GROMACS .gro file of C-alpha atoms in nm:
model
  200
    1MET     CA    1  12.391   9.457  11.328
    2ASP     CA    2  12.203   9.350  11.018
    3VAL     CA    3  12.420   9.273  10.717
    4THR     CA    4  12.171   9.463  10.499
    5THR     CA    5  12.252   9.789  10.676
    6PRO     CA    6  12.569   9.989  10.606
    7ALA     CA    7  12.694  10.108  10.945
    8ASN     CA    8  12.756  10.468  10.836
    9GLY     CA    9  12.469  10.517  10.591
   10PRO     CA   10  12.176  10.743  10.676
   11TRP     CA   11  11.831  10.602  10.743
   12LEU     CA   12  11.513  10.743  10.594
   13VAL     CA   13  11.212  10.702  10.826
   14VAL     CA   14  10.887  10.777  10.646
   15GLY     CA   15  10.564  10.836  10.834
   16LEU     CA   16  10.276  10.770  10.595
   17GLY     CA   17   9.962  10.984  10.603
   18ASN     CA   18   9.761  11.250  10.423
   19PRO     CA   19   9.847  11.622  10.449
   20GLY     CA   20   9.599  11.873  10.587
   21PRO     CA   21   9.430  11.935  10.924
   22GLU     CA   22   9.113  11.745  10.826
   23TYR     CA   23   9.315  11.420  10.815
   24ALA     CA   24   9.536  11.482  11.119
   25MET     CA   25   9.366  11.241  11.362
   26ASN     CA   26   9.258  10.980  11.105
   27ARG     CA   27   9.362  10.619  11.159
   28HIS     CA   28   9.539  10.640  10.821
   29ASN     CA   29   9.762  10.916  10.961
   30VAL     CA   30   9.922  10.727  11.249
   31GLY     CA   31  10.250  10.727  11.054
   32PHE     CA   32  10.253  11.108  11.067
   33MET     CA   33  10.185  11.093  11.442
   34VAL     CA   34  10.485  10.866  11.500
   35ALA     CA   35  10.707  11.083  11.276
   36ASP     CA   36  10.601  11.395  11.469
   37LEU     CA   37  10.693  11.232  11.800
   38LEU     CA   38  11.031  11.119  11.667
   39ALA     CA   39  11.101  11.474  11.544
   40GLU     CA   40  11.016  11.604  11.891
   41ARG     CA   41  11.255  11.350  12.047
   42ILE     CA   42  11.549  11.463  11.833
   43GLY     CA   43  11.464  11.830  11.881
   44GLY     CA   44  11.379  11.902  11.517
   45ARG     CA   45  11.096  12.068  11.329
   46PHE     CA   46  10.962  11.953  10.995
   47LYS     CA   47  11.050  12.175  10.700
   48ARG     CA   48  10.974  12.156  10.330
   49ALA     CA   49  11.238  11.945  10.154
   50GLY     CA   50  11.362  12.139   9.850
   51LYS     CA   51  11.193  12.012   9.536
   52ALA     CA   52  11.067  11.690   9.696
   53GLN     CA   53  10.698  11.691   9.784
   54ALA     CA   54  10.768  11.616  10.149
   55GLN     CA   55  10.861  11.764  10.486
   56VAL     CA   56  11.181  11.645  10.656
   57VAL     CA   57  11.382  11.665  10.978
   58GLU     CA   58  11.746  11.557  10.995
   59GLY     CA   59  11.908  11.432  11.314
   60ARG     CA   60  12.046  11.130  11.495
   61PHE     CA   61  11.908  10.839  11.697
   62GLY     CA   62  12.109  10.688  11.979
   63PRO     CA   63  12.399  10.842  12.170
   64PRO     CA   64  12.502  11.198  12.090
   65GLY     CA   65  12.790  11.256  11.851
   66PRO     CA   66  12.924  11.029  11.577
   67ALA     CA   67  12.809  10.712  11.757
   68GLY     CA   68  12.447  10.809  11.686
   69ARG     CA   69  12.270  10.693  11.371
   70ARG     CA   70  12.208  10.957  11.104
   71VAL     CA   71  11.838  10.972  11.027
   72VAL     CA   72  11.608  11.170  10.801
   73LEU     CA   73  11.245  11.176  10.915
   74ALA     CA   74  10.998  11.241  10.636
   75LYS     CA   75  10.628  11.305  10.584
   76PRO     CA   76  10.522  11.290  10.217
   77MET     CA   77  10.287  11.579  10.129
   78SER     CA   78  10.154  11.410   9.817
   79PHE     CA   79   9.858  11.218   9.964
   80MET     CA   80   9.888  10.855  10.060
   81ASN     CA   81   9.845  10.688   9.722
   82LEU     CA   82  10.130  10.893   9.570
   83SER     CA   83  10.383  10.851   9.853
   84GLY     CA   84  10.636  10.661   9.641
   85GLY     CA   85  10.748  10.958   9.430
   86PRO     CA   86  10.847  11.187   9.718
   87VAL     CA   87  11.002  10.900   9.916
   88ASN     CA   88  11.215  10.788   9.622
   89ALA     CA   89  11.322  11.149   9.552
   90LEU     CA   90  11.439  11.181   9.915
   91ARG     CA   91  11.611  10.843   9.898
   92ASP     CA   92  11.806  10.957   9.591
   93PHE     CA   93  11.891  11.296   9.740
   94TYR     CA   94  12.019  11.157  10.070
   95LYS     CA   95  12.173  10.847   9.903
   96VAL     CA   96  11.982  10.604  10.124
   97PRO     CA   97  11.982  10.233  10.026
   98VAL     CA   98  11.634  10.080  10.005
   99ALA     CA   99  11.717   9.856  10.304
  100ASN     CA  100  11.767  10.172  10.515
  101VAL     CA  101  11.416  10.300  10.446
  102VAL     CA  102  11.152  10.250  10.716
  103ALA     CA  103  10.782  10.303  10.643
  104VAL     CA  104  10.561  10.363  10.949
  105HIS     CA  105  10.199  10.291  10.861
  106ASP     CA  106   9.856  10.179  10.977
  107GLU     CA  107   9.774   9.808  10.939
  108LEU     CA  108   9.420   9.670  10.917
  109ASP     CA  109   9.506   9.305  10.979
  110ILE     CA  110   9.654   9.364  11.326
  111ASP     CA  111   9.459   9.446  11.642
  112TYR     CA  112   9.457   9.808  11.753
  113GLY     CA  113   9.786   9.914  11.911
  114THR     CA  114   9.975   9.595  11.822
  115LEU     CA  115  10.305   9.646  11.640
  116ARG     CA  116  10.489   9.439  11.383
  117VAL     CA  117  10.838   9.522  11.258
  118LYS     CA  118  10.945   9.353  10.934
  119LEU     CA  119  11.161   9.377  10.623
  120GLY     CA  120  11.002   9.348  10.279
  121GLY     CA  121  10.673   9.178  10.194
  122GLY     CA  122  10.350   9.272  10.020
  123ASP     CA  123  10.145   9.590  10.053
  124ASN     CA  124   9.829   9.418  10.186
  125GLY     CA  125   9.613   9.667   9.998
  126HIS     CA  126   9.777   9.969  10.164
  127ASN     CA  127   9.800  10.243   9.900
  128GLY     CA  128  10.101  10.415  10.057
  129LEU     CA  129  10.303  10.092  10.057
  130LYS     CA  130  10.180  10.008   9.707
  131SER     CA  131  10.313  10.340   9.579
  132MET     CA  132  10.646  10.304   9.762
  133THR     CA  133  10.698   9.949   9.635
  134LYS     CA  134  10.621  10.054   9.279
  135ALA     CA  135  10.878  10.335   9.307
  136MET     CA  136  11.168  10.146   9.467
  137GLY     CA  137  11.091   9.777   9.519
  138ALA     CA  138  10.965   9.602   9.833
  139GLU     CA  139  11.286   9.546  10.033
  140TYR     CA  140  11.238   9.828  10.280
  141HIS     CA  141  11.154   9.800  10.651
  142ARG     CA  142  10.804   9.851  10.787
  143VAL     CA  143  10.677   9.937  11.132
  144ARG     CA  144  10.314   9.829  11.113
  145PHE     CA  145  10.076   9.992  11.360
  146GLY     CA  146   9.761   9.786  11.411
  147ILE     CA  147   9.427   9.965  11.372
  148GLY     CA  148   9.204   9.656  11.348
  149ARG     CA  149   8.929   9.585  11.096
  150PRO     CA  150   8.624   9.807  11.031
  151PRO     CA  151   8.317   9.725  11.242
  152GLY     CA  152   8.011   9.572  11.079
  153ARG     CA  153   7.979   9.656  10.712
  154MET     CA  154   8.180   9.978  10.716
  155GLN     CA  155   8.398  10.015  10.408
  156VAL     CA  156   8.775  10.003  10.463
  157ALA     CA  157   8.822  10.343  10.294
  158ASP     CA  158   8.570  10.503  10.532
  159PHE     CA  159   8.725  10.334  10.835
  160VAL     CA  160   9.085  10.443  10.773
  161LEU     CA  161   8.980  10.802  10.698
  162LYS     CA  162   8.787  10.832  11.025
  163ASP     CA  163   8.945  10.967  11.344
  164PHE     CA  164   9.042  10.723  11.617
  165SER     CA  165   8.745  10.660  11.845
  166ALA     CA  166   8.720  10.815  12.193
  167ALA     CA  167   8.805  10.476  12.348
  168GLU     CA  168   9.107  10.434  12.117
  169ARG     CA  169   9.231  10.785  12.189
  170LYS     CA  170   9.269  10.700  12.559
  171GLU     CA  171   9.560  10.471  12.469
  172LEU     CA  172   9.675  10.633  12.145
  173ASP     CA  173   9.961  10.836  12.296
  174TYR     CA  174  10.101  10.525  12.463
  175PHE     CA  175  10.085  10.321  12.140
  176VAL     CA  176  10.238  10.601  11.929
  177ASP     CA  177  10.518  10.630  12.187
  178ARG     CA  178  10.580  10.256  12.166
  179ALA     CA  179  10.585  10.268  11.784
  180ALA     CA  180  10.843  10.548  11.800
  181ASP     CA  181  11.050  10.329  12.036
  182ALA     CA  182  11.026  10.046  11.782
  183VAL     CA  183  11.156  10.271  11.503
  184GLU     CA  184  11.451  10.382  11.716
  185SER     CA  185  11.527  10.023  11.812
  186LEU     CA  186  11.517   9.912  11.448
  187VAL     CA  187  11.759  10.185  11.340
  188THR     CA  188  12.003  10.159  11.632
  189GLU     CA  189  11.987   9.789  11.728
  190GLY     CA  190  11.880   9.610  11.410
  191LEU     CA  191  11.577   9.418  11.287
  192GLU     CA  192  11.605   9.106  11.504
  193ARG     CA  193  11.630   9.299  11.829
  194ALA     CA  194  11.339   9.525  11.733
  195GLN     CA  195  11.126   9.225  11.637
  196SER     CA  196  11.200   9.034  11.958
  197THR     CA  197  11.107   9.341  12.167
  198TYR     CA  198  10.807   9.482  11.979
  199ASN     CA  199  10.645   9.202  11.776
  200SER     CA  200  10.420   9.112  12.068
   0.00000   0.00000   0.00000
């Protein structure tokens, strides 16, 4: 187990994305897709979280009962570039240390479908991470879901706000499933195990 992680503390797993049906299948919303799958796995449904501008599901990863890891899944409803406020409000409410926060997000500098699990680091121009880091510092975990670079001269902003292509969608469910596995591994088995399994 990682020394950074209190054994009994809850984890806050944040899927990053933009709210609204028009964004649902955008590359920028893959964090929401992973969060939705994780909620399905633990048998929960997202609900508005009190005063925080977010939707949450509470449950456990791992074996049933007290041996499982307490987890709060969250989807900020503030738009990507303002994610830090809602995430930090949830972190305060649930008393989650920064090291027990996991951001699941799209990553331009990794090939489509490739995963990278890491702790801390820069935001690499990602507005959701930039906002989170500004709100609570950079020492949180990330599950980075590769979406690749824009083709030709397409602007990054246009690329991330476009839906996955027809070719990408053929494998999307598999990659989202694998990313959800990586999140569960990180929370239940620790960073090193998750990295050795999923940082292909």
